Coordinates of C-alpha atoms in Angstrom, one line a residue:
Chain I
M156 CA -24.7 7.4 10.5
N157 CA -22.0 9.1 8.5
Q158 CA -22.5 7.2 5.3
K159 CA -26.2 8.0 5.3
K160 CA -25.5 11.7 5.7
E161 CA -23.1 11.6 2.8
R162 CA -25.6 9.7 0.6
L163 CA -28.2 12.3 1.3
R164 CA -25.8 15.1 0.7
K165 CA -24.9 13.6 -2.7
L166 CA -28.5 13.3 -3.6
W167 CA -29.1 16.9 -2.7
V168 CA -26.1 18.1 -4.7
S169 CA -27.2 16.1 -7.7
L170 CA -30.7 17.5 -7.5
L171 CA -29.2 21.0 -7.1
G172 CA -27.1 20.4 -10.2
V173 CA -30.2 19.4 -12.2
C174 CA -32.0 22.5 -10.8
V175 CA -29.2 24.8 -11.8
L176 CA -29.2 23.4 -15.3
G177 CA -32.9 23.9 -15.4
L178 CA -32.6 27.4 -14.2
A179 CA -30.0 28.1 -16.8
V180 CA -32.5 27.0 -19.4
Y181 CA -35.2 29.1 -17.8
A182 CA -32.9 32.1 -17.8
A183 CA -32.0 31.7 -21.4
D184 CA -35.7 31.3 -22.1
S185 CA -36.8 34.4 -20.3
L186 CA -34.0 36.4 -22.0
G187 CA -35.6 35.4 -25.3
W188 CA -32.6 33.4 -26.5
I189 CA -34.6 30.3 -27.2
D190 CA -36.5 30.6 -30.4
N191 CA -38.0 27.6 -32.3
Y192 CA -34.7 26.8 -33.9
I193 CA -32.8 26.6 -30.6
R194 CA -35.7 24.7 -29.1
G195 CA -35.4 22.1 -31.9
I196 CA -31.7 21.7 -31.2
F197 CA -32.3 21.4 -27.5
I198 CA -34.8 18.7 -28.0
Q199 CA -32.5 17.0 -30.4
C200 CA -29.8 17.0 -27.8
C201 CA -32.2 15.5 -25.2
F202 CA -33.3 12.5 -27.2
A203 CA -29.7 12.0 -28.4
I204 CA -28.6 11.9 -24.8
I205 CA -31.1 9.3 -23.9
M206 CA -30.3 7.3 -27.1
V207 CA -26.5 7.4 -26.5
T208 CA -26.6 6.7 -22.7
S209 CA -29.0 3.7 -23.3
L210 CA -26.8 2.4 -26.2
N211 CA -23.9 2.8 -23.9
L212 CA -25.5 0.3 -21.5
V213 CA -25.2 -2.4 -24.2
M214 CA -22.0 -1.2 -25.9
G215 CA -19.9 0.2 -23.0
Y216 CA -21.0 -1.7 -20.0
L217 CA -22.1 -5.0 -21.5
G218 CA -19.5 -4.7 -24.2
Q219 CA -21.6 -6.0 -27.0
I220 CA -21.9 -4.1 -30.3
A221 CA -25.5 -3.3 -31.3
L222 CA -26.2 -1.6 -34.6
G223 CA -30.0 -1.6 -34.5
H224 CA -30.7 0.9 -31.8
A225 CA -32.6 3.2 -34.2
G226 CA -35.1 0.3 -34.7
F227 CA -36.1 0.4 -31.0
M228 CA -36.3 4.2 -31.3
A229 CA -38.7 3.7 -34.2
V230 CA -40.9 1.3 -32.2
G231 CA -41.1 3.9 -29.4
A232 CA -41.7 6.8 -31.8
Y233 CA -44.5 5.1 -33.7
T234 CA -46.2 3.5 -30.7
S235 CA -46.2 6.7 -28.8
A236 CA -47.4 8.8 -31.8
L237 CA -50.2 6.4 -32.5
V238 CA -51.2 6.3 -28.8
T239 CA -51.3 10.1 -28.5
K240 CA -53.2 10.3 -31.8
A241 CA -55.7 7.8 -30.5
I242 CA -56.1 9.7 -27.2
G243 CA -56.6 12.9 -29.2
L244 CA -59.3 11.3 -31.3
G245 CA -60.8 9.8 -28.2
I246 CA -61.0 13.1 -26.5
K247 CA -62.5 14.8 -29.6
A248 CA -65.2 12.0 -29.8
G249 CA -65.8 12.4 -26.1
A250 CA -64.9 8.9 -25.3
I251 CA -62.0 9.9 -23.0
L252 CA -62.0 12.7 -20.4
P253 CA -60.0 15.7 -21.6
M254 CA -56.5 15.8 -20.4
S255 CA -53.5 18.1 -20.8
N256 CA -51.1 17.7 -23.6
V257 CA -48.3 16.8 -21.2
M258 CA -50.5 14.0 -19.7
Q259 CA -51.2 12.6 -23.2
F260 CA -47.5 12.8 -24.0
F261 CA -46.5 10.9 -20.9
I262 CA -49.0 8.1 -21.6
G263 CA -47.7 7.9 -25.2
L264 CA -44.1 8.0 -23.9
L265 CA -44.7 5.1 -21.5
C266 CA -46.5 3.0 -24.1
G267 CA -43.7 3.7 -26.6
A268 CA -41.0 2.7 -24.0
V269 CA -42.8 -0.5 -23.0
A270 CA -43.4 -1.5 -26.7
A271 CA -39.7 -0.9 -27.4
A272 CA -38.7 -2.9 -24.4
L273 CA -40.8 -5.8 -25.6
F274 CA -39.1 -5.6 -29.0
G275 CA -35.8 -5.5 -27.2
L276 CA -36.7 -8.6 -25.3
V277 CA -37.9 -10.5 -28.4
V278 CA -34.9 -9.5 -30.4
G279 CA -32.5 -9.9 -27.5
I280 CA -33.3 -13.5 -26.6
P281 CA -32.1 -15.0 -29.9
A282 CA -29.6 -12.3 -30.8
L283 CA -27.6 -12.3 -27.6
R284 CA -26.7 -16.0 -28.1
L285 CA -24.2 -14.4 -30.6
R286 CA -21.5 -12.0 -29.7
G287 CA -19.0 -9.6 -31.3
D288 CA -19.3 -9.1 -35.0
Y289 CA -22.2 -11.6 -35.4
L290 CA -24.3 -9.8 -32.8
A291 CA -23.5 -6.5 -34.6
I292 CA -24.8 -7.9 -37.9
I293 CA -27.9 -9.5 -36.5
T294 CA -28.9 -6.3 -34.6
L295 CA -28.3 -4.4 -37.8
G296 CA -30.6 -6.8 -39.5
F297 CA -33.3 -6.6 -36.8
G298 CA -33.1 -2.8 -36.9
E299 CA -33.8 -2.8 -40.6
I300 CA -36.5 -5.4 -40.3
I301 CA -38.4 -3.2 -37.8
R302 CA -38.1 -0.2 -40.1
V303 CA -39.2 -2.1 -43.2
I304 CA -42.2 -3.5 -41.3
I305 CA -43.2 -0.1 -40.2
Q306 CA -42.8 1.1 -43.8
N307 CA -45.5 -1.4 -44.8
L308 CA -48.0 -0.8 -42.1
A309 CA -50.9 1.2 -43.3
F310 CA -51.8 2.5 -39.9
A311 CA -48.3 3.8 -39.4
G312 CA -48.6 5.9 -42.6
G313 CA -47.0 3.3 -44.9
K314 CA -48.8 2.5 -48.0
G315 CA -47.1 -0.8 -48.8
L316 CA -44.1 -1.4 -51.1
A317 CA -46.4 -1.4 -54.2
N318 CA -46.9 2.3 -53.7
G319 CA -43.2 3.2 -53.8
Q320 CA -41.8 5.9 -51.7
A321 CA -44.7 8.3 -52.0
G322 CA -46.6 9.5 -48.9
Q323 CA -45.0 7.2 -46.4
A324 CA -45.3 9.3 -43.3
L325 CA -47.4 9.4 -40.2
V326 CA -48.9 12.9 -39.9
G327 CA -50.8 14.9 -37.4
I328 CA -48.9 13.9 -34.3
L329 CA -49.3 15.8 -31.1
K330 CA -46.7 18.5 -30.5
M331 CA -44.8 18.4 -27.2
N332 CA -41.9 20.7 -27.5
D333 CA -42.0 22.1 -24.0
I334 CA -38.2 22.2 -23.2
Y335 CA -38.8 21.9 -19.4
V336 CA -40.8 18.7 -19.8
I337 CA -38.2 17.2 -22.2
F338 CA -35.4 18.3 -19.9
G339 CA -37.0 16.7 -16.9
V340 CA -37.6 13.4 -18.8
T341 CA -34.0 13.4 -19.9
A342 CA -32.7 14.0 -16.4
V343 CA -34.8 11.3 -14.9
C344 CA -33.8 8.8 -17.7
V345 CA -30.1 9.5 -17.1
A346 CA -30.5 9.2 -13.4
I347 CA -32.3 5.9 -13.7
M348 CA -29.6 4.5 -16.0
L349 CA -26.9 5.7 -13.6
A350 CA -28.7 4.0 -10.7
F351 CA -29.0 0.8 -12.8
V352 CA -25.3 0.8 -13.6
R353 CA -24.4 1.4 -9.9
S354 CA -26.2 -1.6 -8.6
K355 CA -25.7 -5.3 -8.7
F356 CA -26.9 -5.2 -12.3
G357 CA -24.2 -2.8 -13.4
R358 CA -21.6 -4.8 -11.6
A359 CA -22.8 -8.0 -13.1
I360 CA -22.8 -6.7 -16.7
I361 CA -19.4 -5.2 -16.4
A362 CA -18.1 -8.5 -15.1
I363 CA -19.7 -10.3 -18.0
R364 CA -17.9 -7.8 -20.3
E365 CA -14.6 -8.5 -18.6
D366 CA -14.9 -12.3 -18.6
D367 CA -18.1 -14.2 -19.3
I368 CA -16.7 -17.6 -18.3
A369 CA -15.5 -16.3 -15.0
S370 CA -18.9 -14.5 -14.5
S371 CA -20.9 -17.7 -14.9
S372 CA -18.4 -19.5 -12.6
A373 CA -19.1 -16.8 -10.0
G374 CA -22.8 -17.6 -10.2
L375 CA -24.1 -15.1 -12.7
N376 CA -26.8 -16.1 -15.1
I377 CA -25.3 -14.5 -18.1
T378 CA -28.2 -14.8 -20.5
F379 CA -30.5 -13.2 -17.9
Y380 CA -28.3 -10.1 -17.4
K381 CA -27.6 -9.7 -21.1
V382 CA -31.2 -9.9 -22.1
L383 CA -32.2 -7.6 -19.2
T384 CA -29.6 -5.0 -20.2
F385 CA -30.7 -5.2 -23.8
T386 CA -34.3 -4.7 -22.8
V387 CA -33.6 -1.8 -20.5
S388 CA -31.6 -0.2 -23.3
A389 CA -34.5 -0.7 -25.7
F390 CA -36.9 0.8 -23.2
F391 CA -35.0 4.0 -23.0
A392 CA -34.5 4.1 -26.8
G393 CA -38.3 3.9 -26.9
I394 CA -38.5 7.0 -24.6
A395 CA -36.1 8.8 -26.9
G396 CA -38.2 7.8 -29.9
A397 CA -41.3 9.2 -28.2
I398 CA -39.6 12.5 -27.6
Y399 CA -38.5 12.4 -31.3
A400 CA -42.0 11.7 -32.5
H401 CA -43.5 14.6 -30.6
R402 CA -40.7 17.1 -31.2
G403 CA -43.0 19.5 -33.0
L404 CA -42.9 18.7 -36.6
G405 CA -46.0 16.5 -36.3
T406 CA -44.7 13.9 -38.8
L407 CA -42.8 10.6 -38.7
Q408 CA -41.1 8.9 -41.5
H409 CA -39.6 5.4 -41.5
S410 CA -36.6 6.8 -43.2
D411 CA -35.7 8.7 -40.0
F412 CA -34.7 5.4 -38.5
T413 CA -32.2 3.9 -41.0
F414 CA -29.1 2.0 -40.2
L415 CA -27.2 5.4 -40.5
K416 CA -29.1 6.7 -37.5
S417 CA -28.0 3.7 -35.5
T418 CA -24.4 4.3 -36.6
E419 CA -24.6 7.9 -35.6
Y420 CA -25.4 6.9 -32.0
V421 CA -22.7 4.2 -32.0
I422 CA -20.2 6.9 -33.0
M423 CA -21.4 9.1 -30.2
V424 CA -20.9 6.3 -27.7
V425 CA -17.4 5.6 -28.9
L426 CA -16.5 9.2 -29.0
G427 CA -17.7 9.8 -25.4
G428 CA -16.1 6.7 -24.1
M429 CA -17.6 3.3 -23.7
G430 CA -18.5 2.9 -20.1
S431 CA -18.9 6.5 -19.2
M432 CA -22.3 8.1 -18.9
T433 CA -20.7 11.5 -18.7
G434 CA -19.0 10.8 -22.0
S435 CA -22.2 9.7 -23.6
V436 CA -24.0 12.9 -22.5
V437 CA -21.2 15.2 -23.6
A438 CA -20.7 13.4 -27.0
A439 CA -24.5 13.4 -27.6
I440 CA -24.5 17.2 -27.1
I441 CA -21.4 17.9 -29.1
L442 CA -22.4 15.7 -32.1
S443 CA -25.9 17.1 -32.0
V444 CA -24.8 20.7 -31.9
I445 CA -21.8 20.6 -34.3
P446 CA -23.8 19.6 -37.4
E447 CA -26.2 22.5 -36.7
A448 CA -23.3 24.9 -36.2
L449 CA -21.7 23.7 -39.4
R450 CA -24.9 23.8 -41.5
A451 CA -22.9 25.0 -44.5
F452 CA -21.0 21.7 -44.6
S453 CA -23.9 19.4 -43.7
Q454 CA -23.3 17.1 -46.7
Y455 CA -19.9 16.3 -45.3
R456 CA -21.3 15.3 -41.9
M457 CA -20.8 11.5 -42.2
L458 CA -17.4 12.2 -43.6
I459 CA -16.5 14.3 -40.6
Y460 CA -17.9 11.6 -38.3
S461 CA -15.7 9.0 -39.9
V462 CA -12.6 11.1 -39.7
I463 CA -13.3 11.9 -36.0
L464 CA -13.8 8.2 -35.4
V465 CA -10.6 7.2 -37.1
L466 CA -8.6 9.9 -35.3
M467 CA -10.2 8.8 -32.0
M468 CA -9.2 5.2 -32.6
I469 CA -5.6 6.3 -33.3
F470 CA -5.1 8.8 -30.5
R471 CA -7.6 8.0 -27.8
P472 CA -9.1 4.6 -28.2
I473 CA -10.9 4.8 -24.9
G474 CA -13.0 7.8 -26.0
L475 CA -13.1 11.3 -24.6
F476 CA -13.8 10.2 -21.0
G477 CA -12.8 6.6 -20.9
N478 CA -14.8 5.3 -17.9
Y479 CA -14.5 8.6 -16.0
E480 CA -17.7 9.9 -14.4
F481 CA -18.1 13.6 -13.6
S482 CA -19.4 14.2 -10.1
L483 CA -20.6 17.6 -9.0
Y484 CA -20.5 16.4 -5.4
E485 CA -16.9 15.3 -5.6
L486 CA -16.0 18.5 -7.4
L487 CA -17.6 20.7 -4.7
R488 CA -16.1 18.6 -2.0
G489 CA -12.7 19.0 -3.5
K490 CA -13.1 22.8 -3.9
L491 CA -14.6 23.4 -0.5
T492 CA -12.6 21.2 1.7
G493 CA -9.4 21.1 -0.3
K494 CA -9.5 17.3 -0.1
P495 CA -8.3 15.6 -3.3
P496 CA -11.2 14.2 -5.3
R497 CA -11.7 10.5 -5.2
S498 CA -11.6 8.3 -8.3
G499 CA -14.3 9.3 -10.7
R500 CA -15.6 5.8 -11.0
S501 CA -17.2 5.3 -7.7
A502 CA -18.5 8.8 -7.4
A503 CA -22.0 10.1 -7.9
K504 CA -22.9 12.4 -10.7
G505 CA -24.9 15.5 -10.7
G506 CA -27.7 15.7 -13.2
A507 CA -27.9 15.4 -17.0
Chain J
M101 CA -18.9 -41.1 9.0
P102 CA -18.7 -37.8 7.3
E103 CA -21.3 -37.1 4.5
T104 CA -20.4 -37.5 0.8
I105 CA -20.3 -34.0 -0.9
L106 CA -19.4 -34.8 -4.4
R107 CA -20.0 -38.2 -6.0
A108 CA -19.5 -39.1 -9.7
S109 CA -20.2 -42.5 -11.2
H110 CA -19.3 -43.6 -14.7
L111 CA -18.9 -40.0 -15.6
G112 CA -17.6 -39.3 -19.1
I113 CA -17.7 -37.1 -22.2
T114 CA -17.0 -37.9 -25.8
F115 CA -15.9 -35.3 -28.3
G116 CA -16.7 -36.8 -31.7
G117 CA -15.0 -40.2 -31.5
L118 CA -12.6 -39.1 -28.7
K119 CA -13.4 -40.3 -25.2
A120 CA -11.9 -37.4 -23.3
V121 CA -13.0 -38.7 -20.0
H122 CA -14.4 -42.1 -19.5
N123 CA -15.8 -44.0 -16.5
F124 CA -14.7 -41.4 -14.0
E125 CA -15.6 -42.3 -10.4
I126 CA -15.0 -40.1 -7.4
D127 CA -16.4 -39.8 -3.9
I128 CA -15.4 -36.8 -1.9
K129 CA -16.4 -36.5 1.8
E130 CA -17.1 -33.4 3.7
G131 CA -14.0 -31.5 4.5
E132 CA -11.8 -33.8 2.4
L133 CA -9.0 -32.6 0.2
V134 CA -8.4 -34.8 -2.8
G135 CA -5.8 -34.3 -5.5
L136 CA -6.3 -35.0 -9.1
I137 CA -3.1 -35.6 -11.1
G138 CA -2.1 -37.0 -14.4
P139 CA 0.2 -36.2 -17.3
N140 CA -0.6 -33.3 -19.7
G141 CA -3.7 -33.9 -21.7
A142 CA -4.9 -36.6 -19.4
G143 CA -8.3 -34.9 -19.1
K144 CA -8.0 -33.3 -15.6
T145 CA -9.4 -29.9 -16.6
T146 CA -12.1 -31.7 -18.7
V147 CA -13.2 -33.3 -15.4
F148 CA -13.5 -29.9 -13.9
N149 CA -15.4 -28.6 -16.9
L150 CA -17.9 -31.5 -16.4
F151 CA -18.3 -30.7 -12.7
T152 CA -19.0 -27.1 -13.4
G153 CA -21.4 -27.4 -16.3
V154 CA -19.1 -26.0 -19.0
Y155 CA -19.4 -29.4 -20.7
K156 CA -22.4 -31.6 -20.4
P157 CA -21.5 -35.2 -19.6
T158 CA -22.4 -37.7 -22.3
E159 CA -22.4 -40.6 -19.9
G160 CA -22.7 -41.2 -16.2
T161 CA -24.0 -39.0 -13.4
F162 CA -22.7 -36.8 -10.7
Y163 CA -24.3 -35.6 -7.5
L164 CA -23.7 -32.8 -5.1
G165 CA -24.9 -34.2 -1.8
K166 CA -28.1 -35.8 -2.9
Q167 CA -28.8 -33.4 -5.8
L168 CA -28.3 -34.7 -9.3
M169 CA -26.2 -32.1 -11.2
N170 CA -26.2 -33.6 -14.7
G171 CA -27.1 -31.1 -17.4
K172 CA -27.4 -28.1 -15.1
K173 CA -26.1 -24.8 -16.3
T174 CA -22.9 -23.3 -14.7
H175 CA -24.7 -20.7 -12.7
E176 CA -27.1 -23.3 -11.3
I177 CA -24.3 -25.5 -10.3
V178 CA -22.6 -22.6 -8.6
A179 CA -25.8 -21.8 -6.8
A180 CA -26.0 -25.4 -5.7
G181 CA -22.5 -25.2 -4.2
I182 CA -19.7 -26.1 -6.6
A183 CA -17.2 -23.3 -7.2
R184 CA -13.9 -23.3 -9.2
T185 CA -10.8 -21.4 -10.1
F186 CA -9.1 -21.5 -13.4
Q187 CA -5.7 -22.7 -14.6
N188 CA -5.0 -19.4 -16.4
I189 CA -6.4 -16.9 -13.9
R190 CA -9.7 -15.4 -14.9
L191 CA -10.3 -12.3 -12.8
F192 CA -12.3 -9.3 -13.8
K193 CA -9.1 -7.3 -14.3
K194 CA -10.6 -3.9 -14.7
M195 CA -12.8 -4.2 -11.7
T196 CA -11.5 -3.6 -8.1
V197 CA -10.5 -6.4 -5.8
M198 CA -13.6 -5.7 -3.8
E199 CA -15.9 -5.8 -6.8
N200 CA -14.4 -9.1 -7.9
V201 CA -15.7 -10.7 -4.6
L202 CA -19.0 -8.8 -4.7
I203 CA -19.8 -10.4 -8.0
A204 CA -19.9 -13.7 -6.4
F205 CA -22.5 -12.4 -3.9
T206 CA -24.8 -11.2 -6.7
K207 CA -26.9 -14.4 -6.7
D208 CA -27.8 -13.9 -3.0
I209 CA -28.8 -10.2 -3.4
R210 CA -32.6 -9.8 -3.1
Y211 CA -33.2 -6.3 -4.2
G212 CA -34.4 -6.0 -7.8
L213 CA -34.7 -3.3 -10.4
P214 CA -37.1 -1.1 -8.5
G215 CA -34.9 -1.2 -5.4
S216 CA -31.8 -0.3 -7.2
I217 CA -33.4 2.6 -9.1
L218 CA -35.2 4.0 -6.1
R219 CA -32.2 3.4 -3.9
T220 CA -34.4 2.1 -1.1
A221 CA -33.1 1.5 2.5
A222 CA -33.1 -2.2 1.7
F223 CA -30.8 -1.6 -1.2
W224 CA -28.2 0.3 0.9
K225 CA -28.4 -2.2 3.7
E226 CA -27.8 -5.1 1.4
E227 CA -25.0 -3.3 -0.4
A228 CA -23.3 -2.5 2.9
D229 CA -23.8 -6.1 4.2
I230 CA -22.2 -7.7 1.2
R231 CA -19.3 -5.2 1.4
D232 CA -18.7 -6.2 5.0
K233 CA -18.8 -9.9 4.1
A234 CA -16.5 -9.3 1.2
M235 CA -14.1 -7.4 3.4
D236 CA -14.1 -10.2 5.9
L237 CA -13.3 -12.7 3.2
L238 CA -10.5 -10.5 1.8
S239 CA -8.9 -10.2 5.2
V240 CA -8.7 -14.0 5.4
F241 CA -6.4 -13.8 2.3
N242 CA -4.7 -10.7 3.6
L243 CA -6.0 -8.6 0.7
Q244 CA -8.1 -6.2 2.8
D245 CA -5.7 -3.3 2.2
K246 CA -5.9 -3.8 -1.6
A247 CA -9.7 -3.8 -1.8
D248 CA -9.7 -0.7 -4.0
W249 CA -6.9 -1.9 -6.3
N250 CA -7.7 -3.0 -9.8
A251 CA -7.6 -6.8 -9.8
G252 CA -5.3 -6.8 -12.8
N253 CA -2.7 -4.8 -10.9
L254 CA -2.2 -7.4 -8.1
P255 CA 0.9 -9.5 -8.1
Y256 CA 0.5 -12.9 -9.5
G257 CA 0.3 -14.8 -6.2
Q258 CA -2.4 -12.5 -4.9
Q259 CA -4.4 -12.8 -8.1
R260 CA -4.6 -16.5 -7.4
K261 CA -5.7 -15.9 -3.9
L262 CA -8.3 -13.4 -5.0
E263 CA -9.7 -16.0 -7.4
I264 CA -10.0 -18.5 -4.5
A265 CA -11.7 -15.8 -2.4
R266 CA -14.2 -15.1 -5.2
A267 CA -14.9 -18.9 -5.4
L268 CA -15.4 -19.0 -1.7
A269 CA -17.8 -16.0 -1.8
T270 CA -20.3 -18.1 -3.7
N271 CA -20.7 -20.0 -0.5
A272 CA -19.6 -23.2 -2.0
K273 CA -19.5 -26.6 -0.3
M274 CA -17.1 -28.0 -2.9
L275 CA -14.2 -26.1 -4.3
L276 CA -12.4 -27.1 -7.4
L277 CA -8.9 -25.6 -7.7
D278 CA -7.2 -25.9 -11.2
E279 CA -3.5 -25.7 -10.8
P280 CA -3.4 -23.1 -8.0
A281 CA 0.4 -23.2 -7.8
A282 CA 1.0 -22.9 -11.5
G283 CA 3.7 -20.3 -12.2
M284 CA 4.4 -19.6 -8.5
N285 CA 7.8 -19.5 -6.9
P286 CA 8.5 -21.7 -3.9
T287 CA 7.7 -18.9 -1.4
E288 CA 4.4 -18.2 -3.0
T289 CA 3.6 -21.9 -3.2
A290 CA 4.3 -22.3 0.6
E291 CA 2.1 -19.3 1.2
L292 CA -0.6 -20.8 -0.9
L293 CA -0.3 -24.1 1.0
A294 CA -0.8 -22.3 4.3
C295 CA -3.7 -20.4 2.7
I296 CA -5.5 -23.6 1.6
N297 CA -5.1 -25.1 5.0
T298 CA -6.6 -22.0 6.6
I299 CA -9.7 -22.0 4.4
R300 CA -10.2 -25.7 5.0
R301 CA -10.3 -25.1 8.7
K302 CA -12.3 -21.9 8.5
F303 CA -14.9 -22.9 6.0
N304 CA -15.0 -26.7 6.4
I305 CA -15.0 -27.0 2.6
S306 CA -14.2 -30.0 0.5
I307 CA -11.5 -29.4 -2.1
L308 CA -10.6 -31.2 -5.3
L309 CA -7.3 -30.0 -6.6
I310 CA -5.4 -30.3 -9.9
E311 CA -1.7 -29.8 -9.5
H312 CA 1.6 -30.5 -11.1
D313 CA 3.7 -29.3 -8.2
M314 CA 4.2 -32.7 -6.5
S315 CA 5.5 -31.2 -3.3
L316 CA 2.2 -29.4 -2.9
V317 CA 0.1 -32.4 -3.8
M318 CA 2.0 -34.8 -1.6
N319 CA 2.0 -32.3 1.2
I320 CA -1.7 -31.5 1.6
C321 CA -3.8 -34.0 -0.3
E322 CA -5.4 -36.7 1.8
R323 CA -6.2 -38.8 -1.2
I324 CA -5.0 -38.7 -4.8
V325 CA -6.7 -39.8 -8.0
V326 CA -4.5 -40.3 -11.0
I327 CA -5.9 -40.2 -14.5
D328 CA -4.4 -40.9 -17.9
Y329 CA -6.1 -40.9 -21.3
G330 CA -9.3 -39.9 -19.6
E331 CA -9.4 -42.9 -17.3
I332 CA -8.5 -43.4 -13.7
I333 CA -5.4 -45.5 -13.4
A334 CA -4.8 -45.3 -9.7
Q335 CA -6.1 -43.8 -6.5
G336 CA -5.1 -43.9 -2.9
L337 CA -2.9 -42.3 -0.3
P338 CA -0.1 -40.0 -1.4
E339 CA 2.7 -42.5 -0.5
E340 CA 0.9 -45.3 -2.2
I341 CA 0.5 -43.3 -5.4
S342 CA 4.2 -42.2 -5.5
H343 CA 5.2 -45.9 -5.6
D344 CA 2.5 -47.1 -7.9
P345 CA 4.2 -48.6 -11.0
K346 CA 1.3 -47.6 -13.3
V347 CA 1.6 -44.0 -12.2
I348 CA 5.3 -44.0 -12.7
A349 CA 4.9 -45.5 -16.1
A350 CA 2.3 -42.9 -17.1
Y351 CA 4.6 -40.1 -16.1
L352 CA 7.9 -41.4 -17.2
G353 CA 6.9 -43.8 -19.9
E354 CA 7.5 -47.5 -19.7

């Protein structure tokens, strides 16, 4: 069957794309270009990519503004950190069979993601009855609630409000800054989200964004799809949080997950283009790297963000990519056969 | 004796103190085409909103076949077999014509999250199947060549048709058309008329139709129900209705 062949070919090209990117990282690594500083930025890009693509599911595809994404990231970060700490203690005490760091990290990552998804579900069910500005406000509220609760949990490093700001950090977290593992996780996450968007689920949530009354008249259970998308989005925010927690500093502070953090990711989604995974990936990389490159002006970062956002709204309200998706397969097909590339929307995309 | 598809008895809804619809009775048989007419603000669209679960009736009951539909949510009612179109077209404008129809098949798709993430064979098969089904449906409306168009770019008449196609794709037994000929020129109206006749023959579906274009109503409706101020004032064959003094009074004033 012709279609089957094309699907397989697309899959191979996508895998190839990921491998080429991986090899590029490997080459840079073996040339000694990747020191700890670059490694830090690389990991920052990776969890930003997961955060932004997952937030894009809610903002771009479902069309609902959510300002509490950092809250879910916090849940994922703390849960995974506590789990890996517990595993570490268990191994030391001989209660658990020894296992590699990567294994521990993955168990923590999965727990963090599931915990974040549960929070997403619990927050989503009441919150998604609202829409527009009201949803934005309530998600903002939930995000802050999650953070403040963490601030007051003794086992999460918080000492309670009575103790003021002092010593509120979770310390001694496992370090997992192997760039290949993080790269792999990121690629898989983006691939899963792309698959989600290109299925009945993606179609349904785009339809709900376009017209919710018509969607329910076409037989869609709107509440179900909204809550599902919110939960999936929170799940991946949890994964990003887990990567963040294990990025190598060994500490976690509740103040890492403030409202400003959520806003940063919202800006990245808008900049990349609501409804474009490519845009999200590119915007996440750009806005993670630029502040590092412009270290000297770091105190103006939020100012620069705002200016970028305002200019964007004036000159290109659809974001850098609109809803265009980059496809390595289509690009190669165009170059090799001279056929014009098909519309970016229906095409498959190669890698992270 | 053909079976009753949609039956309402004493159906009504009150908004505050206003009885928007009161004591609404209807009995639509299999394959029947009934017109619902009345002056502006008479409550025609409210009746549709009751039948599709947008509003919950505050009095009376309505049945689809033998199933009580009172209080069900819109998507449950659609799953049971009542589909509708809207007075002001509601398409998914930025989605393709094909996708607009595919949405209506969503409720029948069996693959779940794992299937769509792993891209299983079942996933591809189901996707291919519904695409074929959607294409067949589009060709009934002569839209097959425009399957890749953005729905918002279709000419007006074809947008109306696409909306009907989407409603049919839900596999409905009962189709509610809210002013399908609104804003159409005479040629488009004639085309729509032919189109409605085709789908009746092809899908053996019952239709309840709201319309202001009397030539269309008198032409295709087998039976007409007239409402004014939320209550039925007359019903019967088209020629009876057009001579009914109460109907004339409602439209022209006494």
